[in-house]
mmCIF file of C-alpha atoms in Angstrom:
data_model
loop_
_atom_site.group_PDB
_atom_site.id
_atom_site.type_symbol
_atom_site.label_atom_id
_atom_site.label_comp_id
_atom_site.label_asym_id
_atom_site.label_seq_id
_atom_site.Cartn_x
_atom_site.Cartn_y
_atom_site.Cartn_z
ATOM 1 C CA MET A 1 -7.392 67.426 31.682
ATOM 2 C CA PRO A 2 -5.769 66.006 28.525
ATOM 3 C CA SER A 3 -5.620 68.187 25.426
ATOM 4 C CA PHE A 4 -5.640 67.353 21.731
ATOM 5 C CA THR A 5 -4.807 68.972 18.401
ATOM 6 C CA VAL A 6 -7.432 70.563 16.153
ATOM 7 C CA TYR A 7 -6.629 72.165 12.794
ATOM 8 C CA THR A 8 -8.528 75.352 11.958
ATOM 9 C CA GLY A 9 -8.610 77.810 9.116
ATOM 10 C CA SER A 10 -7.316 81.375 9.214
ATOM 11 C CA LYS A 11 -7.912 84.658 7.381
ATOM 12 C CA SER A 12 -4.948 83.918 5.133
ATOM 13 C CA GLY A 13 -6.310 80.482 4.258
ATOM 14 C CA HIS A 14 -3.314 78.743 5.808
ATOM 15 C CA VAL A 15 -4.431 75.889 8.053
ATOM 16 C CA LYS A 16 -2.894 75.994 11.500
ATOM 17 C CA PRO A 17 -2.889 73.617 14.493
ATOM 18 C CA GLY A 18 -4.445 74.535 17.804
ATOM 19 C CA THR A 19 -4.913 72.853 21.154
ATOM 20 C CA THR A 20 -8.257 72.026 22.728
ATOM 21 C CA THR A 21 -8.842 70.649 26.203
ATOM 22 C CA LYS A 22 -10.920 67.510 26.424
ATOM 23 C CA PRO A 23 -14.087 68.308 28.424
ATOM 24 C CA ASP A 24 -15.795 66.080 30.945
ATOM 25 C CA LEU A 25 -18.169 64.016 28.845
ATOM 26 C CA THR A 26 -21.870 64.631 29.375
ATOM 27 C CA GLY A 27 -24.988 62.967 27.988
ATOM 28 C CA ASP A 28 -24.221 60.607 25.119
ATOM 29 C CA GLN A 29 -20.940 62.293 24.173
ATOM 30 C CA VAL A 30 -17.983 60.087 23.294
ATOM 31 C CA PHE A 31 -14.293 60.888 23.003
ATOM 32 C CA LEU A 32 -12.539 59.334 20.034
ATOM 33 C CA ARG A 33 -9.149 59.217 18.397
ATOM 34 C CA VAL A 34 -9.258 60.243 14.733
ATOM 35 C CA THR A 35 -7.723 57.626 12.438
ATOM 36 C CA ALA A 36 -8.606 59.127 9.036
ATOM 37 C CA SER A 37 -10.344 62.146 7.550
ATOM 38 C CA GLY A 38 -11.511 62.843 4.054
ATOM 39 C CA MET A 39 -11.062 66.308 2.579
ATOM 40 C CA CYS A 40 -14.103 67.672 0.780
ATOM 41 C CA TYR A 41 -14.249 70.763 -1.412
ATOM 42 C CA THR A 42 -16.667 72.156 1.169
ATOM 43 C CA ASP A 43 -13.616 72.411 3.443
ATOM 44 C CA VAL A 44 -12.181 74.987 1.039
ATOM 45 C CA HIS A 45 -15.114 77.284 1.814
ATOM 46 C CA TYR A 46 -14.149 77.341 5.518
ATOM 47 C CA LYS A 47 -10.363 77.472 5.441
ATOM 48 C CA HIS A 48 -10.468 81.286 5.632
ATOM 49 C CA THR A 49 -12.423 81.151 8.919
ATOM 50 C CA ASP A 50 -11.476 80.042 12.422
ATOM 51 C CA ASN A 51 -13.781 77.031 12.066
ATOM 52 C CA ALA A 52 -12.452 73.613 13.024
ATOM 53 C CA LEU A 53 -11.977 71.871 9.686
ATOM 54 C CA GLY A 54 -13.076 68.490 8.419
ATOM 55 C CA HIS A 55 -16.342 66.545 8.340
ATOM 56 C CA GLU A 56 -15.460 63.144 6.865
ATOM 57 C CA GLY A 57 -14.162 61.557 10.039
ATOM 58 C CA VAL A 58 -13.330 58.033 11.130
ATOM 59 C CA GLY A 59 -12.012 57.166 14.558
ATOM 60 C CA ILE A 60 -11.813 54.755 17.472
ATOM 61 C CA ILE A 61 -13.721 55.463 20.674
ATOM 62 C CA GLU A 62 -11.554 55.937 23.754
ATOM 63 C CA GLU A 63 -14.180 57.006 26.311
ATOM 64 C CA VAL A 64 -17.977 57.190 26.490
ATOM 65 C CA GLY A 65 -20.233 59.586 28.392
ATOM 66 C CA PRO A 66 -22.718 58.678 31.147
ATOM 67 C CA CYS A 67 -25.721 58.338 28.804
ATOM 68 C CA ALA A 68 -24.023 56.448 25.976
ATOM 69 C CA LYS A 69 -25.942 53.221 25.465
ATOM 70 C CA TRP A 70 -24.651 51.217 22.522
ATOM 71 C CA LEU A 71 -21.113 52.267 21.667
ATOM 72 C CA LYS A 72 -18.117 51.297 23.766
ATOM 73 C CA LYS A 73 -14.403 51.861 24.021
ATOM 74 C CA GLY A 74 -12.599 50.399 21.000
ATOM 75 C CA ASP A 75 -15.522 50.713 18.563
ATOM 76 C CA ARG A 76 -14.681 52.105 15.127
ATOM 77 C CA VAL A 77 -17.080 54.809 13.950
ATOM 78 C CA GLY A 78 -17.521 57.539 11.386
ATOM 79 C CA TRP A 79 -19.350 60.852 11.156
ATOM 80 C CA GLY A 80 -20.203 63.338 8.474
ATOM 81 C CA TYR A 81 -21.878 66.671 7.808
ATOM 82 C CA LEU A 82 -24.582 66.340 10.490
ATOM 83 C CA THR A 83 -23.483 66.087 14.117
ATOM 84 C CA ASP A 84 -26.578 67.055 16.140
ATOM 85 C CA SER A 85 -30.294 67.831 15.947
ATOM 86 C CA CYS A 86 -33.110 68.514 18.394
ATOM 87 C CA CYS A 87 -34.552 64.969 17.992
ATOM 88 C CA HIS A 88 -38.103 66.149 18.805
ATOM 89 C CA CYS A 89 -39.335 68.307 15.894
ATOM 90 C CA LEU A 90 -41.434 66.836 13.096
ATOM 91 C CA GLU A 91 -38.441 66.654 10.745
ATOM 92 C CA CYS A 92 -36.503 64.593 13.301
ATOM 93 C CA LEU A 93 -39.495 62.424 14.182
ATOM 94 C CA GLN A 94 -40.060 61.703 10.491
ATOM 95 C CA GLY A 95 -36.436 60.661 10.016
ATOM 96 C CA GLN A 96 -35.418 63.871 8.229
ATOM 97 C CA ASP A 97 -33.017 65.120 10.895
ATOM 98 C CA ILE A 98 -30.762 66.722 8.299
ATOM 99 C CA PHE A 99 -33.456 69.418 7.868
ATOM 100 C CA CYS A 100 -33.982 70.062 11.589
ATOM 101 C CA LYS A 101 -33.972 73.812 12.300
ATOM 102 C CA GLU A 102 -31.754 73.205 15.330
ATOM 103 C CA ARG A 103 -29.342 70.918 13.527
ATOM 104 C CA ALA A 104 -25.586 71.210 13.919
ATOM 105 C CA ILE A 105 -23.888 70.864 10.561
ATOM 106 C CA TYR A 106 -20.368 71.468 9.366
ATOM 107 C CA GLY A 107 -19.439 75.132 9.240
ATOM 108 C CA SER A 108 -22.066 76.202 11.767
ATOM 109 C CA GLY A 109 -19.528 77.944 13.958
ATOM 110 C CA ASN A 110 -17.776 75.115 15.786
ATOM 111 C CA THR A 111 -14.188 76.178 16.421
ATOM 112 C CA ASP A 112 -12.881 73.179 18.337
ATOM 113 C CA GLN A 113 -14.375 69.998 16.842
ATOM 114 C CA GLY A 114 -13.593 68.662 13.378
ATOM 115 C CA SER A 115 -12.118 65.642 11.651
ATOM 116 C CA PHE A 116 -8.844 67.453 10.873
ATOM 117 C CA SER A 117 -7.699 66.680 14.397
ATOM 118 C CA SER A 118 -6.050 64.136 16.628
ATOM 119 C CA HIS A 119 -9.232 63.551 18.659
ATOM 120 C CA ALA A 120 -12.846 64.705 18.747
ATOM 121 C CA VAL A 121 -15.887 64.780 21.020
ATOM 122 C CA MET A 122 -19.093 63.695 19.277
ATOM 123 C CA ARG A 123 -22.599 62.597 20.213
ATOM 124 C CA GLU A 124 -23.085 58.843 20.147
ATOM 125 C CA SER A 125 -26.423 59.324 18.364
ATOM 126 C CA PHE A 126 -24.698 60.867 15.343
ATOM 127 C CA LEU A 127 -21.916 58.339 14.934
ATOM 128 C CA HIS A 128 -22.033 55.407 12.521
ATOM 129 C CA PRO A 129 -20.313 52.034 12.994
ATOM 130 C CA ILE A 130 -17.785 51.284 10.267
ATOM 131 C CA PRO A 131 -18.419 47.806 8.800
ATOM 132 C CA ASP A 132 -15.768 45.139 9.227
ATOM 133 C CA GLY A 133 -13.564 44.787 6.180
ATOM 134 C CA MET A 134 -13.756 48.485 5.275
ATOM 135 C CA SER A 135 -10.521 50.345 5.961
ATOM 136 C CA ASP A 136 -10.472 53.718 7.692
ATOM 137 C CA GLU A 137 -9.035 55.506 4.653
ATOM 138 C CA ILE A 138 -11.742 54.093 2.359
ATOM 139 C CA ALA A 139 -14.515 54.782 4.886
ATOM 140 C CA ALA A 140 -13.555 58.451 5.362
ATOM 141 C CA PRO A 141 -14.682 59.858 1.962
ATOM 142 C CA LEU A 142 -17.936 57.927 2.231
ATOM 143 C CA GLN A 143 -18.963 59.963 5.300
ATOM 144 C CA CYS A 144 -19.856 62.961 3.112
ATOM 145 C CA ALA A 145 -19.214 62.280 -0.583
ATOM 146 C CA GLY A 146 -20.659 58.769 -0.336
ATOM 147 C CA ALA A 147 -23.589 59.900 1.805
ATOM 148 C CA THR A 148 -24.358 62.764 -0.575
ATOM 149 C CA VAL A 149 -24.628 60.686 -3.744
ATOM 150 C CA PHE A 150 -26.325 57.725 -2.051
ATOM 151 C CA THR A 151 -29.071 60.049 -0.809
ATOM 152 C CA ALA A 152 -29.915 60.816 -4.439
ATOM 153 C CA LEU A 153 -29.769 57.137 -5.433
ATOM 154 C CA HIS A 154 -31.002 54.974 -2.550
ATOM 155 C CA ASP A 155 -34.589 54.818 -3.827
ATOM 156 C CA VAL A 156 -33.763 54.442 -7.508
ATOM 157 C CA ASP A 157 -35.395 51.687 -9.576
ATOM 158 C CA SER A 158 -33.019 49.156 -11.084
ATOM 159 C CA VAL A 159 -34.594 49.734 -14.525
ATOM 160 C CA ASP A 160 -33.820 53.462 -14.378
ATOM 161 C CA THR A 161 -31.139 55.085 -16.466
ATOM 162 C CA VAL A 162 -28.976 57.220 -14.177
ATOM 163 C CA GLY A 163 -26.922 60.071 -15.544
ATOM 164 C CA ILE A 164 -23.845 61.206 -13.622
ATOM 165 C CA MET A 165 -22.627 64.655 -14.645
ATOM 166 C CA GLY A 166 -18.934 64.863 -13.873
ATOM 167 C CA VAL A 167 -16.266 62.293 -12.974
ATOM 168 C CA GLY A 168 -14.735 63.814 -9.864
ATOM 169 C CA GLY A 169 -14.806 63.473 -6.096
ATOM 170 C CA LEU A 170 -18.577 62.929 -5.996
ATOM 171 C CA GLY A 171 -19.145 61.561 -9.481
ATOM 172 C CA HIS A 172 -16.704 58.668 -9.340
ATOM 173 C CA ILE A 173 -18.450 57.323 -6.223
ATOM 174 C CA ALA A 174 -21.918 57.915 -7.692
ATOM 175 C CA ILE A 175 -20.999 55.828 -10.747
ATOM 176 C CA GLN A 176 -20.095 52.888 -8.521
ATOM 177 C CA PHE A 177 -23.275 53.128 -6.434
ATOM 178 C CA ALA A 178 -25.564 53.445 -9.468
ATOM 179 C CA ALA A 179 -23.950 50.468 -11.192
ATOM 180 C CA LYS A 180 -24.207 48.254 -8.100
ATOM 181 C CA LEU A 181 -27.855 49.302 -7.671
ATOM 182 C CA GLY A 182 -28.477 47.650 -11.047
ATOM 183 C CA CYS A 183 -29.095 50.817 -13.054
ATOM 184 C CA ARG A 184 -27.964 51.691 -16.543
ATOM 185 C CA VAL A 185 -25.274 54.301 -15.928
ATOM 186 C CA VAL A 186 -24.469 57.154 -18.301
ATOM 187 C CA VAL A 187 -21.640 59.575 -17.593
ATOM 188 C CA LEU A 188 -21.808 63.113 -18.963
ATOM 189 C CA SER A 189 -18.456 64.861 -19.058
ATOM 190 C CA GLY A 190 -16.984 67.856 -20.814
ATOM 191 C CA SER A 191 -14.627 65.763 -22.934
ATOM 192 C CA ASP A 192 -13.754 62.098 -23.379
ATOM 193 C CA ARG A 193 -10.623 62.443 -21.197
ATOM 194 C CA LYS A 194 -12.144 60.401 -18.350
ATOM 195 C CA LYS A 195 -13.998 57.880 -20.497
ATOM 196 C CA GLU A 196 -11.722 55.002 -19.536
ATOM 197 C CA ASP A 197 -11.988 55.854 -15.825
ATOM 198 C CA ALA A 198 -15.781 56.000 -16.046
ATOM 199 C CA SER A 199 -15.928 52.608 -17.733
ATOM 200 C CA LYS A 200 -13.714 51.009 -15.082
ATOM 201 C CA LEU A 201 -15.923 52.467 -12.341
ATOM 202 C CA GLY A 202 -19.043 50.887 -13.852
ATOM 203 C CA ALA A 203 -20.447 53.317 -16.440
ATOM 204 C CA HIS A 204 -22.187 51.698 -19.411
ATOM 205 C CA ARG A 205 -22.201 54.699 -21.743
ATOM 206 C CA PHE A 206 -20.239 57.934 -21.920
ATOM 207 C CA VAL A 207 -21.307 61.248 -23.444
ATOM 208 C CA ALA A 208 -18.669 63.875 -24.204
ATOM 209 C CA MET A 209 -20.626 67.126 -23.992
ATOM 210 C CA ASN A 210 -18.141 69.125 -26.091
ATOM 211 C CA SER A 211 -19.209 67.076 -29.104
ATOM 212 C CA ASP A 212 -21.995 67.903 -31.550
ATOM 213 C CA ASN A 213 -23.433 64.357 -31.455
ATOM 214 C CA VAL A 214 -24.443 63.971 -27.799
ATOM 215 C CA GLN A 215 -27.736 62.286 -28.697
ATOM 216 C CA GLU A 216 -25.923 59.793 -30.891
ATOM 217 C CA GLN A 217 -23.524 58.961 -28.068
ATOM 218 C CA LEU A 218 -26.420 58.277 -25.690
ATOM 219 C CA GLY A 219 -28.244 56.133 -28.225
ATOM 220 C CA ASP A 220 -31.798 55.050 -27.514
ATOM 221 C CA TRP A 221 -31.592 55.518 -23.732
ATOM 222 C CA GLU A 222 -33.308 58.328 -21.841
ATOM 223 C CA ILE A 223 -31.927 59.532 -18.512
ATOM 224 C CA SER A 224 -34.551 59.322 -15.785
ATOM 225 C CA ARG A 225 -32.380 60.531 -12.890
ATOM 226 C CA LEU A 226 -29.538 62.995 -13.310
ATOM 227 C CA LEU A 227 -26.973 63.720 -10.597
ATOM 228 C CA VAL A 228 -25.150 67.017 -11.125
ATOM 229 C CA THR A 229 -21.780 66.720 -9.391
ATOM 230 C CA THR A 230 -20.065 69.633 -11.131
ATOM 231 C CA SER A 231 -20.163 73.186 -9.803
ATOM 232 C CA ALA A 232 -20.018 74.817 -13.241
ATOM 233 C CA GLN A 233 -23.349 75.430 -14.973
ATOM 234 C CA PRO A 234 -23.881 72.802 -17.669
ATOM 235 C CA SER A 235 -25.289 73.377 -21.129
ATOM 236 C CA TRP A 236 -28.925 72.583 -20.428
ATOM 237 C CA GLU A 237 -29.880 73.042 -24.073
ATOM 238 C CA LYS A 238 -27.831 69.930 -24.796
ATOM 239 C CA ILE A 239 -28.777 67.981 -21.678
ATOM 240 C CA LEU A 240 -32.548 68.402 -21.418
ATOM 241 C CA PRO A 241 -33.240 66.510 -24.679
ATOM 242 C CA LEU A 242 -31.407 63.532 -23.147
ATOM 243 C CA LEU A 243 -33.864 63.280 -20.238
ATOM 244 C CA SER A 244 -37.021 61.197 -20.040
ATOM 245 C CA THR A 245 -40.376 62.685 -19.176
ATOM 246 C CA ARG A 246 -40.737 63.182 -15.424
ATOM 247 C CA ALA A 247 -36.983 62.871 -14.974
ATOM 248 C CA ARG A 248 -35.476 64.052 -11.695
ATOM 249 C CA ILE A 249 -32.435 66.312 -11.473
ATOM 250 C CA TYR A 250 -30.328 66.374 -8.287
ATOM 251 C CA PRO A 251 -27.909 69.315 -7.945
ATOM 252 C CA LEU A 252 -25.332 67.935 -5.493
ATOM 253 C CA SER A 253 -22.349 70.253 -5.648
ATOM 254 C CA VAL A 254 -22.072 73.463 -3.644
ATOM 255 C CA SER A 255 -22.128 76.766 -5.523
ATOM 256 C CA GLU A 256 -23.123 80.325 -4.685
ATOM 257 C CA ASP A 257 -24.244 80.865 -8.268
ATOM 258 C CA ASN A 258 -27.853 80.463 -9.357
ATOM 259 C CA PHE A 259 -29.015 77.150 -10.770
ATOM 260 C CA GLU A 260 -30.464 78.285 -14.107
ATOM 261 C CA MET A 261 -32.150 76.298 -16.850
ATOM 262 C CA PRO A 262 -34.823 76.739 -19.542
ATOM 263 C CA TYR A 263 -38.310 77.145 -18.107
ATOM 264 C CA MET A 264 -40.641 75.481 -20.609
ATOM 265 C CA PRO A 265 -38.983 72.036 -20.862
ATOM 266 C CA ILE A 266 -39.446 71.603 -17.093
ATOM 267 C CA ILE A 267 -43.181 72.154 -17.484
ATOM 268 C CA MET A 268 -43.715 70.291 -20.732
ATOM 269 C CA SER A 269 -41.829 67.182 -19.609
ATOM 270 C CA GLY A 270 -42.756 67.282 -15.922
ATOM 271 C CA ILE A 271 -39.127 67.448 -14.848
ATOM 272 C CA THR A 272 -38.372 67.722 -11.121
ATOM 273 C CA ILE A 273 -35.370 69.543 -9.671
ATOM 274 C CA HIS A 274 -34.802 67.881 -6.311
ATOM 275 C CA GLY A 275 -32.832 69.668 -3.585
ATOM 276 C CA SER A 276 -30.719 67.262 -1.547
ATOM 277 C CA LEU A 277 -28.459 67.861 1.465
ATOM 278 C CA VAL A 278 -26.189 64.901 2.271
ATOM 279 C CA ALA A 279 -27.821 62.057 4.201
ATOM 280 C CA THR A 280 -30.131 61.498 7.111
ATOM 281 C CA ARG A 281 -28.706 59.182 9.750
ATOM 282 C CA ALA A 282 -30.825 56.297 8.468
ATOM 283 C CA ILE A 283 -29.616 56.636 4.883
ATOM 284 C CA HIS A 284 -26.047 57.129 6.095
ATOM 285 C CA ARG A 285 -26.176 53.746 7.841
ATOM 286 C CA LYS A 286 -27.673 52.053 4.782
ATOM 287 C CA MET A 287 -24.994 53.618 2.604
ATOM 288 C CA LEU A 288 -22.183 52.178 4.701
ATOM 289 C CA GLU A 289 -23.735 48.704 4.706
ATOM 290 C CA PHE A 290 -24.295 48.822 0.948
ATOM 291 C CA ALA A 291 -20.782 50.140 0.280
ATOM 292 C CA ALA A 292 -19.196 47.421 2.416
ATOM 293 C CA PHE A 293 -21.180 44.592 0.813
ATOM 294 C CA HIS A 294 -20.595 45.780 -2.761
ATOM 295 C CA LYS A 295 -17.037 46.961 -2.109
ATOM 296 C CA ILE A 296 -17.584 50.565 -3.182
ATOM 297 C CA THR A 297 -14.068 51.987 -3.158
ATOM 298 C CA PRO A 298 -13.312 55.707 -3.435
ATOM 299 C CA VAL A 299 -10.129 56.480 -5.345
ATOM 300 C CA ILE A 300 -7.926 58.322 -2.861
ATOM 301 C CA GLU A 301 -4.673 60.201 -2.447
ATOM 302 C CA ARG A 302 -3.080 60.112 0.996
ATOM 303 C CA PHE A 303 -1.708 63.116 2.862
ATOM 304 C CA ASP A 304 -0.283 63.479 6.368
ATOM 305 C CA MET A 305 -2.525 64.855 9.107
ATOM 306 C CA THR A 306 -0.039 67.636 9.831
ATOM 307 C CA GLU A 307 0.027 71.354 9.157
ATOM 308 C CA GLU A 308 2.254 70.785 6.136
ATOM 309 C CA GLY A 309 0.251 67.799 4.888
ATOM 310 C CA ILE A 310 -3.152 69.504 5.191
ATOM 311 C CA ASN A 311 -2.003 72.655 3.405
ATOM 312 C CA LYS A 312 -0.420 70.527 0.679
ATOM 313 C CA ALA A 313 -3.706 68.628 0.270
ATOM 314 C CA PHE A 314 -5.632 71.905 -0.001
ATOM 315 C CA GLU A 315 -3.189 73.163 -2.621
ATOM 316 C CA SER A 316 -3.655 70.008 -4.704
ATOM 317 C CA LEU A 317 -7.439 70.029 -4.267
ATOM 318 C CA GLU A 318 -7.858 73.654 -5.334
ATOM 319 C CA ALA A 319 -5.573 73.107 -8.325
ATOM 320 C CA GLY A 320 -7.748 70.208 -9.460
ATOM 321 C CA LYS A 321 -4.886 67.739 -9.087
ATOM 322 C CA VAL A 322 -6.409 65.323 -6.544
ATOM 323 C CA HIS A 323 -7.437 62.013 -8.078
ATOM 324 C CA TYR A 324 -10.249 61.740 -6.822
ATOM 325 C CA ARG A 325 -10.484 62.214 -3.022
ATOM 326 C CA ALA A 326 -7.867 63.461 -0.563
ATOM 327 C CA VAL A 327 -7.573 61.530 2.706
ATOM 328 C CA LEU A 328 -5.622 62.740 5.735
ATOM 329 C CA LEU A 329 -3.939 60.114 7.896
ATOM 330 C CA PRO A 330 -2.207 60.614 11.255
ATOM 331 C CA THR A 331 1.550 60.269 11.125
ATOM 332 C CA LYS A 332 3.019 57.346 13.023
ATOM 333 C CA GLN A 333 4.420 58.335 16.367
#
């Protein structure tokens, strides 16, 4: 049987290549050649394990299993954080497969399937067609970063004022989505260093949180939906007065620290803190269609899909030097 390369983490944190044998396909499994992979900061959390790395994959199908029904050889597809679920529990039946208790998500112990690889075996049911006109390298970061922020925005009202906390890997995509959804977009950032970037991405107002006049910078707007894309705890004493009554807060970054904020303002203003874990399959599909139509374009840096290239990308990502998403691309043979 043919074999393919999969990059995994190690105790030292150095990513290393390994070889996996392609299995006989069963059920709705498909075998695909990886053409691009985004690198997410979540990958950093697993590079010290033997987990297969990567969950922002794009590839071309080379073979389909006996029960595959709608994909075929040559189709271009993507996949993200969720790669399997039971499909019969109430969460799955209600379209909330991401919360299925039997779900398979990135980091759940898979040691031979990831998007940092030459090929992968995935279930047809958890793959998403990539729209025509969207390149592989642009599609890759949308499979997780795009899906994550769109989940918090897909049901927003166009008259809402959306606050995006942080202009980084998640935030710069969220700004584009919120603007194209017709919302008033406010960016909250530590300083005004990224003000020009935020404006180019579609932000209407910018609030530098290290200033003493944050309310003056916001003006007469009130933020009704706030997406927190930074891992560091913000200064809630400054932020809560900027929110409308019954505003919703979406913590989207991954942190092992507690999410702490003043108690009484939540009660007195009816504020909701809304947990959100990437996208269901349905929202993932809608996100790709919306991104293609409105030309949502992640800002990327390209790295080779090699041992040297992946470790270099990790080094840049952890040093905060990637502007704004790292994308791994196979080297030409």
